[in-house]
mmCIF file of C-alpha atoms in Angstrom:
data_model
loop_
_atom_site.group_PDB
_atom_site.id
_atom_site.type_symbol
_atom_site.label_atom_id
_atom_site.label_comp_id
_atom_site.label_asym_id
_atom_site.label_seq_id
_atom_site.Cartn_x
_atom_site.Cartn_y
_atom_site.Cartn_z
ATOM 1 C CA MET A 1 -165.965 112.674 0.982
ATOM 2 C CA ASP A 2 -168.623 111.731 -1.549
ATOM 3 C CA TYR A 3 -168.748 107.959 -2.357
ATOM 4 C CA GLN A 4 -166.753 107.338 -5.520
ATOM 5 C CA ARG A 5 -169.247 105.867 -7.952
ATOM 6 C CA ASP A 6 -167.466 105.663 -11.165
ATOM 7 C CA HIS A 7 -165.308 102.596 -11.769
ATOM 8 C CA VAL A 8 -163.505 103.777 -14.952
ATOM 9 C CA PRO A 9 -160.673 106.178 -14.328
ATOM 10 C CA GLU A 10 -160.933 109.525 -15.866
ATOM 11 C CA TRP A 11 -158.786 109.980 -19.312
ATOM 12 C CA GLY A 12 -155.182 110.860 -18.396
ATOM 13 C CA SER A 13 -155.622 110.347 -14.578
ATOM 14 C CA PRO A 14 -153.042 108.733 -12.658
ATOM 15 C CA ALA A 15 -155.557 105.784 -12.182
ATOM 16 C CA HIS A 16 -155.886 105.777 -16.096
ATOM 17 C CA LEU A 17 -152.114 105.850 -16.508
ATOM 18 C CA LEU A 18 -151.803 103.105 -14.004
ATOM 19 C CA ARG A 19 -154.286 100.758 -15.878
ATOM 20 C CA LEU A 20 -152.505 101.449 -19.179
ATOM 21 C CA VAL A 21 -149.365 100.185 -17.852
ATOM 22 C CA ALA A 22 -151.058 97.143 -15.912
ATOM 23 C CA THR A 23 -152.634 95.927 -18.955
ATOM 24 C CA GLY A 24 -149.505 96.441 -21.110
ATOM 25 C CA SER A 25 -151.135 98.996 -23.247
ATOM 26 C CA ALA A 26 -148.063 101.419 -22.434
ATOM 27 C CA ASN A 27 -144.467 100.731 -20.948
ATOM 28 C CA SER A 28 -143.038 104.111 -20.783
ATOM 29 C CA ARG A 29 -143.872 107.852 -20.369
ATOM 30 C CA SER A 30 -143.516 108.342 -24.191
ATOM 31 C CA SER A 31 -145.824 105.760 -25.024
ATOM 32 C CA LEU A 32 -148.369 106.972 -22.331
ATOM 33 C CA VAL A 33 -148.140 110.440 -23.973
ATOM 34 C CA ARG A 34 -148.840 108.851 -27.397
ATOM 35 C CA LEU A 35 -151.936 107.010 -26.257
ATOM 36 C CA VAL A 36 -153.627 109.810 -24.117
ATOM 37 C CA LYS A 37 -152.556 112.690 -26.080
ATOM 38 C CA LEU A 38 -151.772 114.917 -23.038
ATOM 39 C CA ALA A 39 -148.753 117.351 -22.676
ATOM 40 C CA PRO A 40 -145.442 115.357 -21.751
ATOM 41 C CA SER A 41 -145.160 117.540 -18.759
ATOM 42 C CA THR A 42 -148.593 116.522 -17.364
ATOM 43 C CA VAL A 43 -148.093 112.769 -17.969
ATOM 44 C CA SER A 44 -144.578 112.908 -16.327
ATOM 45 C CA ALA A 45 -146.013 114.747 -13.266
ATOM 46 C CA ARG A 46 -148.629 111.958 -13.009
ATOM 47 C CA VAL A 47 -146.132 109.150 -13.304
ATOM 48 C CA GLU A 48 -144.034 110.841 -10.578
ATOM 49 C CA TYR A 49 -146.890 110.571 -8.462
ATOM 50 C CA LEU A 50 -147.259 106.843 -9.169
ATOM 51 C CA LEU A 51 -143.611 106.099 -8.865
ATOM 52 C CA GLU A 52 -143.407 108.277 -5.636
ATOM 53 C CA HIS A 53 -146.493 106.275 -4.014
ATOM 54 C CA ARG A 54 -144.897 102.950 -5.177
ATOM 55 C CA TYR A 55 -147.384 101.983 -7.675
ATOM 56 C CA LEU A 56 -144.820 101.786 -10.410
ATOM 57 C CA VAL A 57 -141.098 101.342 -11.119
ATOM 58 C CA GLU A 58 -138.907 102.875 -13.519
ATOM 59 C CA SER A 59 -136.031 100.761 -14.978
ATOM 60 C CA GLY A 60 -134.245 99.422 -18.215
ATOM 61 C CA ASN A 61 -134.952 100.731 -21.371
ATOM 62 C CA ALA A 62 -137.598 100.689 -23.901
ATOM 63 C CA VAL A 63 -137.535 100.506 -27.769
ATOM 64 C CA SER A 64 -136.638 104.030 -28.998
ATOM 65 C CA GLN A 65 -138.996 105.751 -31.076
ATOM 66 C CA GLY A 66 -136.476 108.203 -32.201
ATOM 67 C CA GLY A 67 -133.838 110.009 -30.007
ATOM 68 C CA ARG A 68 -132.922 108.678 -26.303
ATOM 69 C CA ARG A 69 -134.295 105.397 -25.213
ATOM 70 C CA PRO A 70 -137.061 105.644 -22.711
ATOM 71 C CA LYS A 71 -137.009 103.925 -19.265
ATOM 72 C CA LEU A 72 -139.268 101.019 -19.047
ATOM 73 C CA LEU A 73 -142.334 101.516 -16.823
ATOM 74 C CA LYS A 74 -143.890 98.475 -14.867
ATOM 75 C CA ILE A 75 -146.086 97.522 -11.847
ATOM 76 C CA ARG A 76 -143.965 97.606 -8.824
ATOM 77 C CA ASP A 77 -143.235 94.234 -7.102
ATOM 78 C CA GLY A 78 -144.946 94.670 -3.520
ATOM 79 C CA GLY A 79 -146.289 97.954 -4.998
ATOM 80 C CA GLY A 80 -149.356 97.885 -2.881
ATOM 81 C CA LEU A 81 -152.516 95.472 -2.255
ATOM 82 C CA LEU A 82 -156.082 96.139 -1.982
ATOM 83 C CA LEU A 83 -158.519 94.050 0.685
ATOM 84 C CA ALA A 84 -161.467 92.947 -0.986
ATOM 85 C CA VAL A 85 -164.478 91.269 0.472
ATOM 86 C CA ASP A 86 -167.456 89.859 -1.292
ATOM 87 C CA PHE A 87 -170.257 88.976 1.128
ATOM 88 C CA GLY A 88 -172.873 86.368 0.388
ATOM 89 C CA THR A 89 -175.840 85.848 2.825
ATOM 90 C CA SER A 90 -174.118 83.107 4.532
ATOM 91 C CA HIS A 91 -170.209 83.440 3.589
ATOM 92 C CA ALA A 92 -167.544 85.691 2.779
ATOM 93 C CA ARG A 93 -164.873 85.486 -0.075
ATOM 94 C CA ILE A 94 -161.948 87.802 1.043
ATOM 95 C CA ALA A 95 -159.012 88.401 -0.964
ATOM 96 C CA THR A 96 -155.877 90.735 -1.476
ATOM 97 C CA ILE A 97 -156.055 92.276 -4.950
ATOM 98 C CA ASP A 98 -152.712 93.853 -6.489
ATOM 99 C CA VAL A 99 -153.088 97.058 -8.268
ATOM 100 C CA ALA A 100 -153.155 95.434 -11.602
ATOM 101 C CA GLY A 101 -156.444 93.944 -10.533
ATOM 102 C CA ARG A 102 -155.152 90.298 -9.934
ATOM 103 C CA PRO A 103 -156.186 88.358 -6.915
ATOM 104 C CA GLN A 104 -153.148 87.433 -4.710
ATOM 105 C CA ALA A 105 -154.868 85.659 -2.116
ATOM 106 C CA VAL A 106 -158.405 84.360 -1.768
ATOM 107 C CA THR A 107 -160.090 82.473 0.906
ATOM 108 C CA GLU A 108 -163.807 81.873 1.575
ATOM 109 C CA LEU A 109 -165.123 81.693 5.196
ATOM 110 C CA PRO A 110 -168.670 81.162 6.565
ATOM 111 C CA TRP A 111 -170.312 84.292 7.996
ATOM 112 C CA ASP A 112 -174.114 84.830 8.364
ATOM 113 C CA LEU A 113 -175.170 88.444 7.679
ATOM 114 C CA ALA A 114 -178.311 87.854 9.675
ATOM 115 C CA GLN A 115 -175.807 88.387 12.886
ATOM 116 C CA GLY A 116 -176.179 92.063 12.027
ATOM 117 C CA PRO A 117 -173.947 94.824 10.846
ATOM 118 C CA GLU A 118 -172.081 95.591 14.129
ATOM 119 C CA ARG A 119 -171.104 91.937 14.611
ATOM 120 C CA THR A 120 -170.260 91.636 10.736
ATOM 121 C CA VAL A 121 -167.847 94.664 11.054
ATOM 122 C CA ASP A 122 -166.253 93.556 14.112
ATOM 123 C CA TRP A 123 -165.600 90.238 12.478
ATOM 124 C CA LEU A 124 -164.473 91.587 9.345
ATOM 125 C CA ILE A 125 -162.078 94.032 10.888
ATOM 126 C CA GLU A 126 -160.434 90.872 12.558
ATOM 127 C CA ARG A 127 -159.977 89.160 9.272
ATOM 128 C CA CYS A 128 -158.681 92.364 7.657
ATOM 129 C CA ARG A 129 -156.215 92.783 10.563
ATOM 130 C CA GLU A 130 -155.128 89.159 10.318
ATOM 131 C CA LEU A 131 -154.368 89.542 6.535
ATOM 132 C CA MET A 132 -152.534 92.935 7.289
ATOM 133 C CA ASP A 133 -150.350 91.315 10.021
ATOM 134 C CA SER A 134 -149.354 88.196 8.045
ATOM 135 C CA PRO A 135 -145.732 87.753 7.141
ATOM 136 C CA ASP A 136 -146.715 87.772 3.257
ATOM 137 C CA LEU A 137 -147.677 91.495 3.519
ATOM 138 C CA ALA A 138 -144.686 92.637 5.580
ATOM 139 C CA GLY A 139 -143.718 95.825 3.946
ATOM 140 C CA VAL A 140 -146.355 95.843 1.480
ATOM 141 C CA PRO A 141 -148.718 99.019 1.510
ATOM 142 C CA VAL A 142 -152.465 97.967 2.180
ATOM 143 C CA ARG A 143 -154.114 100.836 0.389
ATOM 144 C CA ALA A 144 -157.884 100.449 0.796
ATOM 145 C CA LEU A 145 -160.735 98.164 1.298
ATOM 146 C CA GLY A 146 -163.603 97.225 -0.934
ATOM 147 C CA VAL A 147 -166.626 95.691 0.215
ATOM 148 C CA GLY A 148 -169.523 93.865 -1.509
ATOM 149 C CA LEU A 149 -173.018 93.321 0.189
ATOM 150 C CA PRO A 150 -175.840 91.158 -1.177
ATOM 151 C CA GLY A 151 -178.468 93.966 -0.964
ATOM 152 C CA PRO A 152 -179.271 97.592 -1.935
ATOM 153 C CA VAL A 153 -176.639 100.211 -1.420
ATOM 154 C CA GLU A 154 -177.502 103.865 -1.347
ATOM 155 C CA ASN A 155 -174.832 105.113 -4.231
ATOM 156 C CA ARG A 156 -173.637 108.311 -2.450
ATOM 157 C CA GLY A 157 -173.370 107.528 1.300
ATOM 158 C CA GLY A 158 -172.707 103.804 0.764
ATOM 159 C CA SER A 159 -175.402 102.971 3.465
ATOM 160 C CA VAL A 160 -177.484 99.606 2.941
ATOM 161 C CA VAL A 161 -181.141 100.291 2.304
ATOM 162 C CA LEU A 162 -184.016 97.926 2.942
ATOM 163 C CA PRO A 163 -182.552 94.579 1.954
ATOM 164 C CA SER A 164 -184.643 91.677 1.863
ATOM 165 C CA ARG A 165 -182.204 89.239 2.973
ATOM 166 C CA MET A 166 -180.418 91.178 5.737
ATOM 167 C CA PRO A 167 -182.448 91.627 8.616
ATOM 168 C CA GLY A 168 -181.350 94.595 10.967
ATOM 169 C CA TRP A 169 -179.092 96.183 8.320
ATOM 170 C CA HIS A 170 -181.337 98.853 7.009
ATOM 171 C CA GLY A 171 -179.401 102.346 7.260
ATOM 172 C CA ALA A 172 -176.133 100.688 8.471
ATOM 173 C CA ALA A 173 -173.529 103.135 7.205
ATOM 174 C CA ILE A 174 -170.718 100.449 7.769
ATOM 175 C CA ARG A 175 -168.268 102.620 5.251
ATOM 176 C CA GLU A 176 -167.457 104.861 7.886
ATOM 177 C CA THR A 177 -167.219 102.578 10.524
ATOM 178 C CA LEU A 178 -164.716 100.455 8.742
ATOM 179 C CA SER A 179 -162.708 103.336 7.386
ATOM 180 C CA GLU A 180 -162.387 104.897 10.851
ATOM 181 C CA ARG A 181 -161.282 101.573 12.876
ATOM 182 C CA LEU A 182 -159.088 100.550 10.008
ATOM 183 C CA GLU A 183 -157.607 103.827 9.008
ATOM 184 C CA MET A 184 -157.886 103.382 5.119
ATOM 185 C CA PRO A 185 -160.195 104.444 2.430
ATOM 186 C CA VAL A 186 -163.300 102.142 2.155
ATOM 187 C CA VAL A 187 -165.609 101.378 -0.645
ATOM 188 C CA VAL A 188 -168.982 99.562 0.056
ATOM 189 C CA GLU A 189 -171.221 98.478 -3.051
ATOM 190 C CA ASN A 190 -173.834 96.136 -4.165
ATOM 191 C CA ASP A 191 -172.268 92.671 -4.893
ATOM 192 C CA ALA A 192 -173.758 92.305 -8.467
ATOM 193 C CA ASN A 193 -172.329 96.004 -9.274
ATOM 194 C CA LEU A 194 -169.113 94.584 -8.231
ATOM 195 C CA MET A 195 -169.004 91.672 -10.168
ATOM 196 C CA ALA A 196 -169.924 93.875 -13.130
ATOM 197 C CA VAL A 197 -167.096 96.001 -12.436
ATOM 198 C CA GLY A 198 -164.814 93.053 -12.224
ATOM 199 C CA GLU A 199 -165.970 91.317 -15.272
ATOM 200 C CA HIS A 200 -165.926 94.697 -17.318
ATOM 201 C CA LEU A 201 -162.343 95.978 -16.302
ATOM 202 C CA SER A 202 -160.736 92.392 -16.329
ATOM 203 C CA ALA A 203 -162.493 90.713 -19.226
ATOM 204 C CA HIS A 204 -164.321 92.903 -21.563
ATOM 205 C CA PRO A 205 -163.138 96.653 -21.235
ATOM 206 C CA ASP A 206 -164.104 97.226 -24.618
ATOM 207 C CA VAL A 207 -167.742 96.435 -24.083
ATOM 208 C CA ASP A 208 -169.805 99.614 -23.644
ATOM 209 C CA HIS A 209 -173.309 97.880 -22.757
ATOM 210 C CA LEU A 210 -173.101 94.799 -20.406
ATOM 211 C CA LEU A 211 -175.060 93.104 -17.860
ATOM 212 C CA VAL A 212 -173.956 90.826 -15.135
ATOM 213 C CA VAL A 213 -176.560 88.585 -13.406
ATOM 214 C CA LYS A 214 -175.487 87.222 -10.105
ATOM 215 C CA MET A 215 -177.243 83.758 -9.397
ATOM 216 C CA GLY A 216 -176.382 82.824 -5.842
ATOM 217 C CA THR A 217 -178.566 82.460 -2.589
ATOM 218 C CA GLY A 218 -180.143 85.430 -4.009
ATOM 219 C CA ILE A 219 -180.391 87.221 -7.410
ATOM 220 C CA GLY A 220 -178.770 90.602 -8.395
ATOM 221 C CA CYS A 221 -177.645 92.373 -11.560
ATOM 222 C CA GLY A 222 -175.166 94.857 -12.344
ATOM 223 C CA VAL A 223 -175.572 97.292 -15.359
ATOM 224 C CA VAL A 224 -172.811 98.809 -17.463
ATOM 225 C CA SER A 225 -174.095 101.479 -19.660
ATOM 226 C CA ALA A 226 -172.039 103.510 -22.220
ATOM 227 C CA GLY A 227 -168.775 102.019 -20.556
ATOM 228 C CA ARG A 228 -169.852 103.394 -17.046
ATOM 229 C CA LEU A 229 -171.633 101.398 -13.841
ATOM 230 C CA HIS A 230 -175.301 102.533 -13.739
ATOM 231 C CA HIS A 231 -176.590 102.954 -10.519
ATOM 232 C CA GLY A 232 -179.796 104.924 -11.251
ATOM 233 C CA ALA A 233 -181.005 107.779 -8.942
ATOM 234 C CA MET A 234 -180.234 106.195 -5.847
ATOM 235 C CA GLY A 235 -178.485 102.904 -6.443
ATOM 236 C CA ALA A 236 -181.305 100.525 -6.852
ATOM 237 C CA ALA A 237 -180.467 100.132 -10.693
ATOM 238 C CA GLY A 238 -180.396 96.356 -11.708
ATOM 239 C CA ASP A 239 -182.872 95.126 -8.865
ATOM 240 C CA ILE A 240 -184.220 92.353 -10.730
ATOM 241 C CA SER A 241 -184.935 89.841 -7.675
ATOM 242 C CA HIS A 242 -188.511 91.423 -7.016
ATOM 243 C CA VAL A 243 -189.978 91.635 -10.431
ATOM 244 C CA ARG A 244 -193.005 89.588 -10.460
ATOM 245 C CA VAL A 245 -193.066 86.311 -12.597
ATOM 246 C CA PRO A 246 -196.062 83.890 -13.335
ATOM 247 C CA ALA A 247 -194.558 80.989 -11.940
ATOM 248 C CA ALA A 248 -194.266 82.660 -8.543
ATOM 249 C CA GLY A 249 -197.954 83.005 -8.323
ATOM 250 C CA GLU A 250 -198.715 84.431 -4.979
ATOM 251 C CA THR A 251 -195.842 83.150 -3.006
ATOM 252 C CA PRO A 252 -194.693 85.675 -0.209
ATOM 253 C CA CYS A 253 -191.527 87.198 -0.824
ATOM 254 C CA ALA A 254 -189.022 88.859 1.894
ATOM 255 C CA CYS A 255 -189.619 92.082 0.322
ATOM 256 C CA GLY A 256 -193.184 92.052 1.452
ATOM 257 C CA ASN A 257 -194.616 91.436 -1.854
ATOM 258 C CA THR A 258 -195.599 88.330 -3.537
ATOM 259 C CA GLY A 259 -194.851 86.514 -6.531
ATOM 260 C CA CYS A 260 -191.184 87.974 -6.950
ATOM 261 C CA LEU A 261 -188.521 86.123 -9.259
ATOM 262 C CA GLU A 262 -186.316 85.479 -6.017
ATOM 263 C CA THR A 263 -189.145 83.089 -4.443
ATOM 264 C CA VAL A 264 -188.505 80.687 -7.434
ATOM 265 C CA ALA A 265 -185.256 81.291 -9.079
ATOM 266 C CA SER A 266 -182.654 82.043 -6.344
ATOM 267 C CA GLY A 267 -180.427 79.528 -4.828
ATOM 268 C CA ALA A 268 -182.446 79.842 -1.479
ATOM 269 C CA ALA A 269 -185.740 79.107 -3.104
ATOM 270 C CA ILE A 270 -184.374 75.931 -4.892
ATOM 271 C CA ALA A 271 -182.751 74.856 -1.949
ATOM 272 C CA GLN A 272 -185.815 75.234 0.101
ATOM 273 C CA ALA A 273 -188.002 73.376 -2.532
ATOM 274 C CA LEU A 274 -185.437 70.532 -2.491
ATOM 275 C CA GLN A 275 -185.227 70.291 1.186
ATOM 276 C CA ALA A 276 -189.419 70.127 1.226
ATOM 277 C CA ARG A 277 -188.936 67.243 -1.219
ATOM 278 C CA GLY A 278 -186.369 65.396 1.102
ATOM 279 C CA VAL A 279 -182.972 66.184 -0.586
ATOM 280 C CA GLU A 280 -180.293 67.689 1.810
ATOM 281 C CA VAL A 281 -178.671 70.946 0.472
ATOM 282 C CA HIS A 282 -177.338 73.787 2.304
ATOM 283 C CA HIS A 283 -175.929 76.112 -0.385
ATOM 284 C CA PRO A 284 -176.190 76.899 -3.833
ATOM 285 C CA SER A 285 -172.942 74.975 -4.685
ATOM 286 C CA ASP A 286 -175.072 71.814 -3.272
ATOM 287 C CA ILE A 287 -177.422 72.183 -5.931
ATOM 288 C CA VAL A 288 -174.734 72.652 -8.716
ATOM 289 C CA ARG A 289 -173.166 69.317 -7.413
ATOM 290 C CA LEU A 290 -176.442 67.520 -7.722
ATOM 291 C CA VAL A 291 -177.138 68.702 -11.363
ATOM 292 C CA GLN A 292 -173.746 67.821 -12.244
ATOM 293 C CA GLU A 293 -174.213 64.486 -10.737
ATOM 294 C CA GLY A 294 -177.454 64.077 -12.789
ATOM 295 C CA HIS A 295 -180.130 64.446 -10.095
ATOM 296 C CA PRO A 296 -183.315 64.916 -11.881
ATOM 297 C CA LEU A 297 -185.233 66.813 -9.484
ATOM 298 C CA ALA A 298 -182.378 69.521 -8.940
ATOM 299 C CA THR A 299 -182.054 69.466 -12.677
ATOM 300 C CA GLY A 300 -185.678 70.137 -13.364
ATOM 301 C CA MET A 301 -185.756 72.985 -10.934
ATOM 302 C CA VAL A 302 -182.850 74.928 -12.023
ATOM 303 C CA ARG A 303 -184.390 74.614 -15.687
ATOM 304 C CA GLU A 304 -187.548 76.065 -14.158
ATOM 305 C CA ALA A 305 -185.599 78.900 -12.620
ATOM 306 C CA SER A 306 -183.833 79.501 -15.887
ATOM 307 C CA ARG A 307 -187.259 80.108 -17.611
ATOM 308 C CA SER A 308 -188.423 82.479 -14.897
ATOM 309 C CA LEU A 309 -185.059 84.414 -15.035
ATOM 310 C CA GLY A 310 -185.130 84.103 -18.718
ATOM 311 C CA GLU A 311 -188.616 85.894 -18.740
ATOM 312 C CA VAL A 312 -187.266 88.599 -16.782
ATOM 313 C CA MET A 313 -184.052 88.991 -18.639
ATOM 314 C CA ALA A 314 -185.771 89.266 -21.924
ATOM 315 C CA THR A 315 -187.589 92.156 -20.949
ATOM 316 C CA VAL A 316 -184.524 93.922 -19.811
ATOM 317 C CA VAL A 317 -182.468 92.917 -22.981
ATOM 318 C CA ASN A 318 -185.300 94.381 -25.155
ATOM 319 C CA PHE A 319 -184.957 97.507 -22.981
ATOM 320 C CA PHE A 320 -181.549 97.975 -22.592
ATOM 321 C CA ASN A 321 -180.115 96.127 -25.657
ATOM 322 C CA PRO A 322 -176.678 95.173 -24.200
ATOM 323 C CA SER A 323 -174.176 93.508 -26.436
ATOM 324 C CA LEU A 324 -173.051 91.106 -23.783
ATOM 325 C CA LEU A 325 -175.011 89.487 -20.882
ATOM 326 C CA VAL A 326 -172.774 87.560 -18.079
ATOM 327 C CA VAL A 327 -174.051 85.232 -15.507
ATOM 328 C CA GLY A 328 -172.117 84.484 -12.485
ATOM 329 C CA GLY A 329 -172.531 83.549 -8.821
ATOM 330 C CA ALA A 330 -172.574 80.148 -7.253
ATOM 331 C CA LEU A 331 -175.484 78.662 -9.331
ATOM 332 C CA ALA A 332 -173.668 79.775 -12.725
ATOM 333 C CA GLY A 333 -171.927 76.308 -12.685
ATOM 334 C CA ALA A 334 -174.916 74.479 -13.374
ATOM 335 C CA PRO A 335 -175.204 74.291 -17.380
ATOM 336 C CA PRO A 336 -179.064 74.116 -17.510
ATOM 337 C CA LEU A 337 -179.105 77.449 -16.048
ATOM 338 C CA LEU A 338 -177.187 79.241 -18.877
ATOM 339 C CA ALA A 339 -178.901 77.123 -21.471
ATOM 340 C CA GLY A 340 -182.335 77.900 -20.570
ATOM 341 C CA LEU A 341 -181.613 81.590 -20.065
ATOM 342 C CA ARG A 342 -180.195 81.483 -23.618
ATOM 343 C CA GLY A 343 -183.259 79.694 -24.905
ATOM 344 C CA VAL A 344 -185.950 82.192 -23.461
ATOM 345 C CA ILE A 345 -183.971 85.207 -24.217
ATOM 346 C CA TYR A 346 -183.562 84.306 -28.079
ATOM 347 C CA GLU A 347 -187.013 83.310 -28.142
ATOM 348 C CA ARG A 348 -188.764 86.217 -26.748
ATOM 349 C CA CYS A 349 -186.386 89.158 -27.714
ATOM 350 C CA LEU A 350 -186.649 91.202 -30.680
ATOM 351 C CA PRO A 351 -184.281 89.979 -33.444
ATOM 352 C CA LEU A 352 -182.713 93.221 -33.309
ATOM 353 C CA ALA A 353 -182.030 93.259 -29.362
ATOM 354 C CA THR A 354 -180.421 89.837 -29.934
ATOM 355 C CA GLN A 355 -178.511 90.326 -33.357
ATOM 356 C CA SER A 356 -175.083 90.933 -31.627
ATOM 357 C CA LEU A 357 -175.726 89.694 -28.023
ATOM 358 C CA GLU A 358 -173.878 87.262 -26.356
ATOM 359 C CA ILE A 359 -174.805 85.409 -23.336
ATOM 360 C CA GLU A 360 -172.025 83.740 -21.474
ATOM 361 C CA ALA A 361 -170.506 82.512 -18.001
ATOM 362 C CA ALA A 362 -168.405 84.935 -15.917
ATOM 363 C CA SER A 363 -165.053 84.829 -17.253
ATOM 364 C CA THR A 364 -163.548 85.865 -13.859
ATOM 365 C CA GLY A 365 -165.664 83.067 -11.971
ATOM 366 C CA PRO A 366 -166.034 83.529 -8.406
ATOM 367 C CA ASN A 367 -163.405 86.129 -7.996
ATOM 368 C CA ALA A 368 -165.374 88.858 -10.225
ATOM 369 C CA GLY A 369 -166.808 90.240 -6.955
ATOM 370 C CA VAL A 370 -163.338 90.847 -5.240
ATOM 371 C CA ILE A 371 -161.776 91.923 -8.433
ATOM 372 C CA GLY A 372 -164.595 94.595 -8.797
ATOM 373 C CA ALA A 373 -164.188 95.623 -5.159
ATOM 374 C CA GLY A 374 -160.639 95.814 -5.101
ATOM 375 C CA LEU A 375 -160.332 98.043 -8.435
ATOM 376 C CA LEU A 376 -163.103 100.191 -7.291
ATOM 377 C CA ALA A 377 -161.521 101.102 -4.160
ATOM 378 C CA LEU A 378 -158.067 101.654 -5.989
ATOM 379 C CA GLN A 379 -160.134 104.077 -8.296
ATOM 380 C CA GLN A 380 -161.209 106.037 -5.421
ATOM 381 C CA ILE A 381 -158.000 106.614 -3.651
ATOM 382 C CA LEU A 382 -156.520 107.696 -6.848
ATOM 383 C CA SER A 383 -159.152 110.006 -7.541
ATOM 384 C CA HIS A 384 -158.751 111.428 -4.099
ATOM 385 C CA PRO A 385 -154.712 111.462 -3.480
ATOM 386 C CA SER A 386 -155.195 112.902 0.087
ATOM 387 C CA THR A 387 -156.957 109.777 1.189
ATOM 388 C CA GLU A 388 -153.654 107.828 0.912
ATOM 389 C CA GLU A 389 -152.361 109.820 3.805
ATOM 390 C CA THR A 390 -154.025 106.980 5.960
ATOM 391 C CA THR A 391 -152.825 104.032 3.980
ATOM 392 C CA ARG A 392 -150.570 101.482 6.179
#
């Protein structure tokens, strides 16, 4: 089966109908018919599918619009969960997401991706099985798994391609392995893309042109264009981390080039620079803590990072002309980052490009990636109903 690339459900599809009920836009078959403007028989058949597969429940009566009062549709309690994992370079955020896109249980665990794809897959399968065997999930169908990785993911096969911060991962096709061993559908995607999906569907569904920058150990960018997640030809769209910036000079980068944005603006680069000055930091969250405590060196480095990031994003904003730029990831909690980014973009961009541009922190916070992973996995199984035959 081809890798599911589109996160927005096809109009009138079971996934679309489920999303309309989940967001409160519709609460009955008749209201769905009015919204999607399809034949009542078509909508009814798709609602029956969602009822049969325990996504929805129909009970009670809605307000009549003339004639018999329609039965209310709502998301079924215990109607299924998606497993979602958002990997960073040295940690994994693991969650269960309900079919409405709401996180139900979230935990963050240390894990070093440098241990390689085989050990990572073994570790992840253990964590997933622990979740599925927990008393909280007894009797609840676990429908699919969504996985985010901090590196380029080929958008058709779901394999990892030349990741600069994941040694030994090139060519790793972990989607097939995970799907076979867990016996469920699996989506694998770049972490910034999943953050873009989570922000778009949960917080900004009406925004058609959106950029989401993830600032953590590394740097990534997810692009939503014309209401759709944009991968480019091979899945490399949005990879801003290896754009050259003046502040980086000839600093070597893990990608093999020199002077990349990642070498001066990423959480890893800032942490390394602080460590060289005798400041103890181990994670981007330590940098945020230092900034919040008023540490002058950490604050100055974050400001410098924001300027370099702003130089790159000003070019992207001029070229792409989004209406919203969202900043997420561990470093997004440092106020100078967002302030500095705004300053450079508004200074360097054309007035027309920034006339309606809003720049803000991620509304879904650290859960954007796992929400995106869960909703993208849900979209895959509802676009390919036969895959649910393996659902636990």
